[in-house]
Short mmCIF file of C-alpha atoms and ligand atoms in Angstrom, two decimals:
data_model
loop_
_atom_site.label_atom_id
_atom_site.label_comp_id
_atom_site.label_asym_id
_atom_site.label_seq_id
_atom_site.Cartn_x
_atom_site.Cartn_y
_atom_site.Cartn_z
CA UNK X 1 120.03 12.20 59.01
CA UNK X 2 117.03 11.93 60.86
CA UNK X 3 117.80 11.19 64.31
CA UNK X 4 114.50 9.58 66.13
CA UNK X 5 113.01 12.11 68.46
CA UNK X 6 112.73 10.85 72.16
CA UNK X 7 109.15 11.93 72.53
CA UNK X 8 105.87 11.04 70.48
CA UNK X 9 102.82 13.17 70.22
CA UNK X 10 100.58 13.19 72.88
CA UNK X 11 102.95 11.80 75.23
CA UNK X 12 102.64 13.01 78.85
CA UNK X 13 105.84 14.03 80.79
CA UNK X 14 107.18 15.85 83.61
CA UNK X 15 109.89 18.38 82.97
CA UNK X 16 111.91 21.48 84.24
CA UNK X 17 111.78 24.76 82.16
CA UNK X 18 115.43 25.44 81.22
CA UNK X 19 115.09 28.59 79.44
CA UNK X 20 112.94 31.40 77.76
CA UNK X 21 113.29 31.56 73.91
CA UNK X 22 113.31 34.89 72.11
CA UNK X 23 109.62 34.76 71.30
CA UNK X 24 108.75 34.08 74.81
CA UNK X 25 108.18 30.50 75.04
CA UNK X 26 109.43 28.17 77.55
CA UNK X 27 112.22 25.57 76.56
CA UNK X 28 112.63 21.93 78.29
CA UNK X 29 115.24 19.61 76.85
CA UNK X 30 114.22 16.04 76.78
CA UNK X 31 117.79 14.18 76.19
CA UNK X 32 118.88 17.31 74.39
CA UNK X 33 115.68 17.59 72.36
CA UNK X 34 114.13 20.85 72.64
CA UNK X 35 110.31 21.16 73.42
CA UNK X 36 108.88 24.75 73.09
CA UNK X 37 105.96 25.32 75.79
CA UNK X 38 103.88 28.45 75.84
CA UNK X 39 103.10 29.99 79.21
CA UNK X 40 106.00 28.09 80.81
CA UNK X 41 108.79 30.33 82.76
CA UNK X 42 112.35 29.15 83.46
CA UNK X 43 112.39 27.07 86.98
CA UNK X 44 109.05 25.60 86.70
CA UNK X 45 108.18 22.38 87.04
CA UNK X 46 105.49 21.12 84.62
CA UNK X 47 103.54 18.32 83.41
CA UNK X 48 103.26 18.85 79.72
CA UNK X 49 101.59 17.09 76.69
CA UNK X 50 103.46 17.04 73.02
CA UNK X 51 101.48 18.50 71.06
CA UNK X 52 103.85 18.53 67.67
CA UNK X 53 107.10 16.25 66.83
CA UNK X 54 109.64 17.22 64.20
CA UNK X 55 113.18 16.07 63.41
CA UNK X 56 114.93 18.46 65.61
CA UNK X 57 112.56 20.18 68.15
CA UNK X 58 108.84 19.92 69.35
CA UNK X 59 105.87 21.94 70.86
CA UNK X 60 104.09 20.65 74.07
CA UNK X 61 101.34 22.13 76.15
CA UNK X 62 101.52 22.93 79.73
CA UNK X 63 98.86 20.57 81.39
CA UNK X 64 99.75 21.40 85.47
CA UNK X 65 102.43 23.09 87.53
CA UNK X 66 104.35 21.33 90.21
CA UNK X 67 106.38 24.38 90.63
CA UNK X 68 105.73 27.82 89.94
CA UNK X 69 108.23 30.63 89.07
CA UNK X 70 108.69 33.38 91.38
CA UNK X 71 108.52 35.60 88.50
CA UNK X 72 104.86 34.72 87.41
CA UNK X 73 102.16 37.04 87.43
CA UNK X 74 98.98 35.11 88.11
CA UNK X 75 95.57 35.50 86.71
CA UNK X 76 96.40 37.07 83.43
CA UNK X 77 93.59 37.31 80.59
CA UNK X 78 95.03 34.54 78.30
CA UNK X 79 93.26 36.34 75.14
CA UNK X 80 96.62 38.64 75.13
CA UNK X 81 98.64 35.23 74.92
CA UNK X 82 96.22 33.65 72.30
CA UNK X 83 96.41 36.68 69.92
CA UNK X 84 100.13 37.33 70.69
CA UNK X 85 99.20 40.82 71.60
CA UNK X 86 100.92 40.32 75.00
CA UNK X 87 103.03 36.86 75.00
CA UNK X 88 105.37 37.93 78.06
CA UNK X 89 102.37 39.40 80.48
CA UNK X 90 102.48 36.11 82.81
CA UNK X 91 106.22 37.20 83.64
CA UNK X 92 106.75 40.20 86.31
CA UNK X 93 107.84 43.45 84.58
CA UNK X 94 111.44 43.42 86.03
CA UNK X 95 111.85 39.61 85.35
CA UNK X 96 110.99 40.65 81.67
CA UNK X 97 113.45 43.66 81.55
CA UNK X 98 116.06 41.26 82.63
CA UNK X 99 115.09 38.54 80.00
CA UNK X 100 115.83 41.26 77.15
CA UNK X 101 119.03 42.29 78.58
CA UNK X 102 120.04 38.56 78.95
CA UNK X 103 118.82 38.06 75.22
CA UNK X 104 121.23 40.25 73.77
CA UNK X 105 124.31 38.99 75.81
CA UNK X 106 123.34 35.49 74.59
CA UNK X 107 123.08 36.30 71.08
CA UNK X 108 126.23 37.71 71.07
CA UNK X 109 128.00 35.03 73.27
CA UNK X 110 126.44 32.61 70.96
CA UNK X 111 128.56 34.31 68.22
CA UNK X 112 131.72 33.96 70.41
CA UNK X 113 131.35 37.82 71.86
CA UNK X 114 131.43 38.76 75.26
CA UNK X 115 129.89 42.12 75.27
CA UNK X 116 128.57 44.41 78.02
CA UNK X 117 124.97 44.68 78.05
CA UNK X 118 123.32 47.26 80.49
CA UNK X 119 120.51 47.05 82.46
CA UNK X 120 117.18 47.44 80.20
CA UNK X 121 115.55 50.84 80.60
CA UNK X 122 112.02 50.37 81.30
CA UNK X 123 108.79 51.95 81.86
CA UNK X 124 106.72 52.72 85.08
CA UNK X 125 103.55 52.01 83.86
CA UNK X 126 104.38 49.08 81.10
CA UNK X 127 100.68 48.79 79.63
CA UNK X 128 98.32 51.16 77.93
CA UNK X 129 101.61 52.70 75.83
CA UNK X 130 100.83 51.94 72.08
CA UNK X 131 100.07 55.08 70.22
CA UNK X 132 98.70 53.29 67.25
CA UNK X 133 96.71 50.55 66.56
CA UNK X 134 95.96 48.30 63.49
CA UNK X 135 92.93 46.03 63.86
CA UNK X 136 91.32 43.41 61.56
CA UNK X 137 87.74 43.63 61.05
CA UNK X 138 85.39 40.77 60.31
CA UNK X 139 81.81 39.51 60.10
CA UNK X 140 80.94 36.99 62.94
CA UNK X 141 77.59 35.66 62.98
CA UNK X 142 76.30 38.44 60.36
CA UNK X 143 77.61 41.27 62.87
CA UNK X 144 81.16 43.66 62.40
CA UNK X 145 83.81 42.76 64.85
CA UNK X 146 87.02 44.17 65.64
CA UNK X 147 89.75 42.39 67.40
CA UNK X 148 92.76 40.38 66.73
CA UNK X 149 93.80 37.56 65.36
CA UNK X 150 94.58 34.11 66.87
CA UNK X 151 98.23 33.51 66.60
CA UNK X 152 99.34 31.52 63.40
CA UNK X 153 95.84 32.17 62.10
CA UNK X 154 93.31 34.59 60.80
CA UNK X 155 90.72 33.83 63.15
CA UNK X 156 89.40 36.95 64.91
CA UNK X 157 88.73 37.31 68.30
CA UNK X 158 86.69 40.02 69.45
CA UNK X 159 88.65 42.38 71.73
CA UNK X 160 87.52 46.01 73.07
CA UNK X 161 90.53 46.19 75.64
CA UNK X 162 93.94 45.86 74.01
CA UNK X 163 95.65 46.01 77.47
CA UNK X 164 98.88 47.60 75.75
CA UNK X 165 97.10 50.23 73.80
CA UNK X 166 96.14 53.67 74.80
CA UNK X 167 92.54 53.46 75.98
CA UNK X 168 91.24 56.31 73.77
CA UNK X 169 92.50 54.18 71.02
CA UNK X 170 90.81 51.15 72.45
CA UNK X 171 87.34 53.42 72.59
CA UNK X 172 87.97 55.01 69.08
CA UNK X 173 87.67 51.27 67.55
CA UNK X 174 84.85 50.78 69.37
CA UNK X 175 82.91 53.63 68.11
CA UNK X 176 84.11 53.41 64.76
CA UNK X 177 82.87 49.69 65.05
CA UNK X 178 79.35 50.68 66.12
CA UNK X 179 79.14 53.31 63.31
CA UNK X 180 80.10 50.60 60.80
CA UNK X 181 77.21 48.43 62.34
CA UNK X 182 74.72 50.98 62.20
CA UNK X 183 75.33 52.18 58.15
CA UNK X 184 75.71 48.25 57.81
CA UNK X 185 79.02 48.63 56.17
CA UNK X 186 80.34 44.98 55.81
CA UNK X 187 83.93 43.79 56.80
CA UNK X 188 85.78 42.40 53.75
CA UNK X 189 85.83 38.34 53.69
CA UNK X 190 89.33 36.99 52.75
CA UNK X 191 87.98 33.92 51.28
CA UNK X 192 85.19 35.19 48.99
CA UNK X 193 87.25 38.27 48.43
CA UNK X 194 83.88 40.30 48.94
CA UNK X 195 82.68 43.10 51.43
CA UNK X 196 84.48 46.59 52.19
CA UNK X 197 86.29 47.09 55.40
CA UNK X 198 89.50 45.07 55.93
CA UNK X 199 91.04 47.19 59.12
CA UNK X 200 90.88 49.97 61.10
CA UNK X 201 93.86 51.90 62.17
CA UNK X 202 94.09 54.50 64.77
CA UNK X 203 96.98 56.52 65.56
CA UNK X 204 97.00 59.71 68.55
CA UNK X 205 99.47 62.16 69.45
CA UNK X 206 100.69 61.01 73.22
CA UNK X 207 101.35 64.74 73.72
CA UNK X 208 98.98 66.72 71.15
CA UNK X 209 95.87 64.13 71.60
CA UNK X 210 95.04 64.70 67.86
CA UNK X 211 93.88 61.41 66.53
CA UNK X 212 93.48 59.85 63.02
CA UNK X 213 91.34 57.33 61.68
CA UNK X 214 92.18 55.24 58.81
CA UNK X 215 89.81 52.88 57.20
CA UNK X 216 91.52 50.65 54.98
CA UNK X 217 88.66 49.32 52.10
CA UNK X 218 88.56 47.00 49.23
CA UNK X 219 86.29 49.82 47.78
CA UNK X 220 87.09 53.21 46.37
CA UNK X 221 84.28 54.64 47.93
CA UNK X 222 82.29 53.72 51.18
CA UNK X 223 78.59 53.10 50.99
CA UNK X 224 77.10 56.01 53.16
CA UNK X 225 80.80 57.23 53.25
CA UNK X 226 79.58 61.50 54.19
CA UNK X 227 77.06 60.32 56.75
CA UNK X 228 80.05 57.90 58.04
CA UNK X 229 82.61 60.27 58.16
CA UNK X 230 80.40 63.09 59.79
CA UNK X 231 79.34 60.85 62.60
CA UNK X 232 82.90 59.25 63.27
CA UNK X 233 84.07 62.91 64.23
CA UNK X 234 81.15 63.59 65.99
CA UNK X 235 81.68 60.84 68.16
CA UNK X 236 85.37 61.11 68.70
CA UNK X 237 85.91 65.11 68.93
CA UNK X 238 89.82 64.39 69.21
CA UNK X 239 89.69 63.49 65.59
CA UNK X 240 91.67 65.48 63.35
CA UNK X 241 92.22 63.32 60.33
CA UNK X 242 89.78 60.58 58.58
CA UNK X 243 91.65 58.74 55.81
CA UNK X 244 90.55 56.30 53.41
CA UNK X 245 93.17 53.62 52.43
CA UNK X 246 92.36 51.47 49.30
CA UNK X 247 93.55 48.05 49.02
CA UNK X 248 92.04 45.98 46.47
CA UNK X 249 94.19 43.36 46.38
CA UNK X 250 94.18 39.57 47.69
CA UNK X 251 96.97 40.03 50.03
CA UNK X 252 98.09 39.70 53.74
CA UNK X 253 99.88 43.37 53.23
CA UNK X 254 97.82 45.77 55.20
CA UNK X 255 97.46 49.26 53.23
CA UNK X 256 97.20 49.42 49.73
CA UNK X 257 98.85 52.41 47.59
CA UNK X 258 96.19 54.88 47.32
CA UNK X 259 95.42 57.05 50.35
CA UNK X 260 92.70 59.78 50.56
CA UNK X 261 91.81 62.29 53.43
CA UNK X 262 87.91 62.33 53.86
CA UNK X 263 88.00 64.66 56.52
CA UNK X 264 90.75 66.99 58.31
CA UNK X 265 94.14 66.81 57.43
CA UNK X 266 96.06 64.07 55.87
CA UNK X 267 98.46 64.20 58.74
CA UNK X 268 98.22 64.14 62.55
CA UNK X 269 101.07 66.16 64.80
CA UNK X 270 102.73 65.08 68.15
CA UNK X 271 105.90 66.34 69.54
CA UNK X 272 108.60 64.25 70.73
CA UNK X 273 111.92 65.62 72.17
CA UNK X 274 110.44 69.28 72.13
CA UNK X 275 109.83 68.80 68.07
CA UNK X 276 107.12 68.72 66.27
CA UNK X 277 106.13 66.19 63.88
CA UNK X 278 103.67 65.66 61.09
CA UNK X 279 102.70 62.05 60.83
CA UNK X 280 100.80 60.64 57.70
CA UNK X 281 98.91 57.52 57.63
CA UNK X 282 101.59 55.59 55.87
CA UNK X 283 104.77 56.59 57.31
CA UNK X 284 106.40 54.60 60.24
CA UNK X 285 106.03 56.45 63.90
CA UNK X 286 107.28 54.82 66.90
CA UNK X 287 104.55 53.42 68.97
CA UNK X 288 106.16 53.84 72.22
CA UNK X 289 106.43 57.55 72.63
CA UNK X 290 107.67 57.70 76.28
CA UNK X 291 110.34 55.18 75.85
CA UNK X 292 111.08 56.65 72.03
CA UNK X 293 112.15 59.74 74.07
CA UNK X 294 114.42 57.76 76.28
CA UNK X 295 115.95 55.75 73.13
CA UNK X 296 116.67 58.89 71.27
CA UNK X 297 118.07 60.88 74.03
CA UNK X 298 120.42 58.09 74.26
CA UNK X 299 121.51 58.02 70.54
CA UNK X 300 122.11 61.53 70.74
CA UNK X 301 124.28 61.50 73.63
CA UNK X 302 125.90 58.76 72.39
CA UNK X 303 126.30 60.68 69.13
CA UNK X 304 128.44 63.21 71.23
CA UNK X 305 127.75 65.93 68.75
CA UNK X 306 129.42 69.38 69.17
CA UNK X 307 127.93 71.24 66.48
CA UNK X 308 130.62 70.81 63.86
CA UNK X 309 129.77 67.49 62.58
CA UNK X 310 128.07 65.84 59.75
CA UNK X 311 125.76 63.07 60.33
CA UNK X 312 124.13 60.38 58.30
CA UNK X 313 120.62 59.42 59.36
CA UNK X 314 119.90 56.08 57.69
CA UNK X 315 116.16 54.85 57.68
CA UNK X 316 115.26 58.21 59.00
CA UNK X 317 111.64 57.84 58.82
CA UNK X 318 109.65 60.76 59.31
CA UNK X 319 113.06 62.51 60.48
CA UNK X 320 112.45 62.28 64.23
CA UNK X 321 116.31 61.28 64.87
CA UNK X 322 117.42 63.57 61.90
CA UNK X 323 115.94 66.63 63.41
CA UNK X 324 116.66 65.87 67.16
CA UNK X 325 120.42 65.63 65.74
CA UNK X 326 120.38 68.33 63.67
CA UNK X 327 120.13 70.91 66.47
CA UNK X 328 123.80 69.63 67.74
CA UNK X 329 125.08 69.10 64.34
CA UNK X 330 126.27 71.37 61.19
CA UNK X 331 124.71 69.11 58.62
CA UNK X 332 122.21 66.27 58.61
CA UNK X 333 121.55 63.81 55.91
CA UNK X 334 118.57 61.66 56.22
CA UNK X 335 117.13 58.80 53.90
CA UNK X 336 114.57 56.80 53.76
CA UNK X 337 112.32 54.27 51.38
CA UNK X 338 108.94 55.53 51.93
CA UNK X 339 108.27 58.58 49.98
CA UNK X 340 105.34 59.79 52.30
CA UNK X 341 107.69 59.76 55.25
CA UNK X 342 110.48 61.53 53.14
CA UNK X 343 107.90 64.23 52.61
CA UNK X 344 106.62 64.53 56.08
CA UNK X 345 110.44 64.71 57.09
CA UNK X 346 110.66 67.54 54.69
CA UNK X 347 108.00 69.34 56.01
CA UNK X 348 108.91 68.58 59.75
CA UNK X 349 112.34 70.42 58.97
CA UNK X 350 110.17 73.54 58.18
CA UNK X 351 108.08 73.07 60.82
CA UNK X 352 110.74 73.33 63.38
CA UNK X 353 113.12 75.87 61.55
CA UNK X 354 115.67 73.48 60.57
CA UNK X 355 117.37 74.21 57.71
CA UNK X 356 120.71 72.03 58.08
CA UNK X 357 118.82 68.76 56.91
CA UNK X 358 118.35 67.05 53.78
CA UNK X 359 116.01 64.08 53.03
CA UNK X 360 116.17 61.74 50.01
CA UNK X 361 113.98 58.88 49.17
CA UNK X 362 115.73 55.60 48.41
CA UNK X 363 117.02 52.47 49.66
CA UNK X 364 119.27 53.46 52.41
CA UNK X 365 121.83 50.56 50.80
CA UNK X 366 121.67 52.34 47.60
CA UNK X 367 122.13 55.79 48.98
CA UNK X 368 125.00 55.52 51.05
CA UNK X 369 126.89 53.90 47.99
CA UNK X 370 125.90 57.51 46.21
CA UNK X 371 127.06 59.51 49.15
CA UNK X 372 130.12 57.62 49.06
CA UNK X 373 130.60 58.18 45.73
CA UNK X 374 130.19 61.88 46.18
CA UNK X 375 132.88 62.20 48.87
CA UNK X 376 130.62 63.20 51.87
CA UNK X 377 132.21 62.35 54.99
CA UNK X 378 130.29 61.96 57.75
CA UNK X 379 131.50 61.99 61.65
CA UNK X 380 128.55 60.13 62.74
CA UNK X 381 126.17 57.46 60.82
CA UNK X 382 123.16 56.47 62.84
CA UNK X 383 121.22 53.53 61.31
CA UNK X 384 117.81 52.33 62.65
CA UNK X 385 116.79 49.63 60.19
CA UNK X 386 113.82 47.15 60.33
CA UNK X 387 114.16 43.90 61.75
CA UNK X 388 116.15 42.42 59.10
CA UNK X 389 119.00 44.74 59.70
CA UNK X 390 121.44 46.29 57.33
CA UNK X 391 122.43 45.33 53.81
CA UNK X 392 126.34 44.44 53.57
CA UNK X 393 127.23 47.00 51.10
CA UNK X 394 125.28 49.44 53.45
CA UNK X 395 127.76 48.33 55.89
CA UNK X 396 130.70 48.10 53.24
CA UNK X 397 129.97 51.71 51.82
CA UNK X 398 129.57 53.22 55.74
CA UNK X 399 133.01 51.84 56.30
CA UNK X 400 134.90 53.31 53.21
CA UNK X 401 133.45 56.68 54.26
CA UNK X 402 134.87 56.30 57.53
CA UNK X 403 132.65 57.89 60.19
CA UNK X 404 134.47 58.12 63.81
CA UNK X 405 130.93 56.50 65.14
CA UNK X 406 128.51 54.73 64.13
CA UNK X 407 125.39 54.64 66.40
CA UNK X 408 122.98 51.41 65.94
CA UNK X 409 119.52 51.47 67.04
CA UNK X 410 118.27 47.95 66.56
CA UNK X 411 114.96 46.08 66.69
CA UNK X 412 116.34 43.03 66.59
CA UNK X 413 119.61 41.48 68.56
CA UNK X 414 119.90 38.62 66.14
CA UNK X 415 120.76 40.61 63.19
CA UNK X 416 122.76 43.57 65.12
CA UNK X 417 124.92 40.73 66.21
CA UNK X 418 125.37 39.63 62.36
CA UNK X 419 126.20 43.46 61.64
CA UNK X 420 128.07 44.46 64.27
CA UNK X 421 130.58 41.27 63.25
CA UNK X 422 131.01 42.74 59.93
CA UNK X 423 131.65 46.29 61.20
CA UNK X 424 134.30 44.64 63.13
CA UNK X 425 135.93 42.81 59.96
CA UNK X 426 136.22 46.50 58.67
CA UNK X 427 137.82 48.12 61.71
CA UNK X 428 135.04 49.02 64.12
CA UNK X 429 134.93 48.17 67.74
CA UNK X 430 131.87 48.18 70.17
CA UNK X 431 132.33 51.23 72.54
CA UNK X 432 130.75 51.01 76.17
CA UNK X 433 127.89 48.75 77.06
CA UNK X 434 124.95 48.05 74.69
CA UNK X 435 121.83 49.78 76.04
CA UNK X 436 118.53 48.17 75.90
CA UNK X 437 115.50 50.39 76.10
CA UNK X 438 112.22 48.51 76.33
CA UNK X 439 110.06 49.78 73.63
CA UNK X 440 107.50 46.92 73.62
CA UNK X 441 106.61 45.71 77.21
CA UNK X 442 104.86 42.44 77.38
CA UNK X 443 106.23 41.45 74.38
CA UNK X 444 109.61 39.81 73.59
CA UNK X 445 110.52 42.46 71.37
CA UNK X 446 114.20 43.75 72.21
CA UNK X 447 115.20 47.30 71.14
CA UNK X 448 118.69 48.67 71.69
CA UNK X 449 121.48 51.23 70.93
CA UNK X 450 124.99 50.23 70.23
CA UNK X 451 127.91 52.53 69.41
CA UNK X 452 130.71 51.44 67.18
CA UNK X 453 133.98 53.50 67.00
CA UNK X 454 136.71 53.60 64.40
CA UNK X 455 139.73 51.65 65.71
N1 SAH F 1 114.23 56.36 62.84
C1 SAH F 1 112.97 56.18 62.11
C2 SAH F 1 112.47 55.10 61.34
C3 SAH F 1 112.64 53.93 61.90
S1 SAH F 1 112.09 52.58 61.33
C4 SAH F 1 112.29 56.37 63.44
O1 SAH F 1 112.56 55.98 64.63
O2 SAH F 1 110.96 56.80 63.86
C5 SAH F 1 112.70 51.59 60.09
C6 SAH F 1 112.78 52.79 58.66
O3 SAH F 1 113.21 52.21 57.64
C7 SAH F 1 111.03 52.77 58.52
O4 SAH F 1 110.89 54.17 58.21
C8 SAH F 1 111.39 52.39 56.83
O5 SAH F 1 110.19 53.11 55.99
C9 SAH F 1 112.65 52.35 56.53
N2 SAH F 1 113.38 51.24 55.58
C10 SAH F 1 113.05 50.30 55.54
N3 SAH F 1 113.79 49.43 54.58
C11 SAH F 1 114.30 50.32 54.15
C12 SAH F 1 115.80 50.73 53.16
N4 SAH F 1 115.97 49.39 52.46
N5 SAH F 1 116.14 51.80 52.85
C13 SAH F 1 115.62 52.85 53.50
N6 SAH F 1 114.47 52.93 54.57
C14 SAH F 1 114.18 51.70 54.49
#
């Protein structure tokens, strides 16, 4: 049944913002009908104009403010909101941290669970933290530009300062852009499916300062490839790796399956928790190294290892958590779906002289079933899944193996709530407060560590 919305498109009205969504939009209710408004904070009284009405909710634009929130940061650059780079930059940092803590609490309470959530661990300087950039490339008025897409579109907004990225990475993007211009290498055009460069990815070791440049191209070979590569590492002395990734498909997926090293090594190295890690172009690596160390330290402390335990690290990536835990455990098993990540993980175990770790390429949900079938009895299972959370089969096979503890590192509280409920049905309960760690300041992303223990 369609109820009639109490507002219509283009209507102007005065509202008070009641809440902030998990995407960071303000919410105002008109006769219980929610309107979502960008750049609006709880408590603010705003004149809005309705921009879109759907059957159960609508969107509006803020026109003018009668009162502003005490937590509002003034004079922000609106490009970072338009591009979605920093959708929360207009909210003062302490309020961002409180918002993230509240998000977790709220989502559990909607699922009728009263949980204890600790204060979010934040950063002293919550900008310029990202160690990786992945930027689209476009021709605009005949000139190659780098920047970021306007939200919900593929319109490129040229940018040189990315605000939340390591400034050395911002600088590298500009230098690579200028060289692509100089050698007249055109950007890829999604509509005509012609042109060459689709994206530029840059990763820089936080401690090592080693830099990797990945050029994502529609073609197997770039025009003037040798000169370009030569000029890039001359312009950027930190560069120890230049990689070509070929993606010839008409797709939104950024990277293709072919990667070739054009200069230096296929990986860069960085350190984390005193361990050395090699990271290749296609492997996942946490983007905020300062906060990652806090997050992992928390996971390690909560695992409570004494040196005698068997540990499983599902979704292990390049083995960061696995190796950090291996120092305190008898045996660690890691699994990840990306073959390059597992190759990196094996190299990383050797680099750090850790021999009590075994890595496997597979879907975590399938590997767990195999481990369970082969009689492995882990004391601790660590999971660090992508946003979609855990497969039901993974939770079932974990519970069958019966570890004393499950340490759940989550980047999405919505799937965390769902998965915790499943663990509870299988005899586990939450132990201690859930600990949010701010991995993505200025954005609404919420990362947290939860410990589940067997009853
Ligand atoms: N713990 C690692 C990686 C976490 S990110 C770290 O902190 O660095 C999530 C990882 O899950 C990625 O490495 C991704 O490749 C992997 N992944 C995604 N889906 C998977 C699946 N179904 N099975 C196993 N690994 C998966």
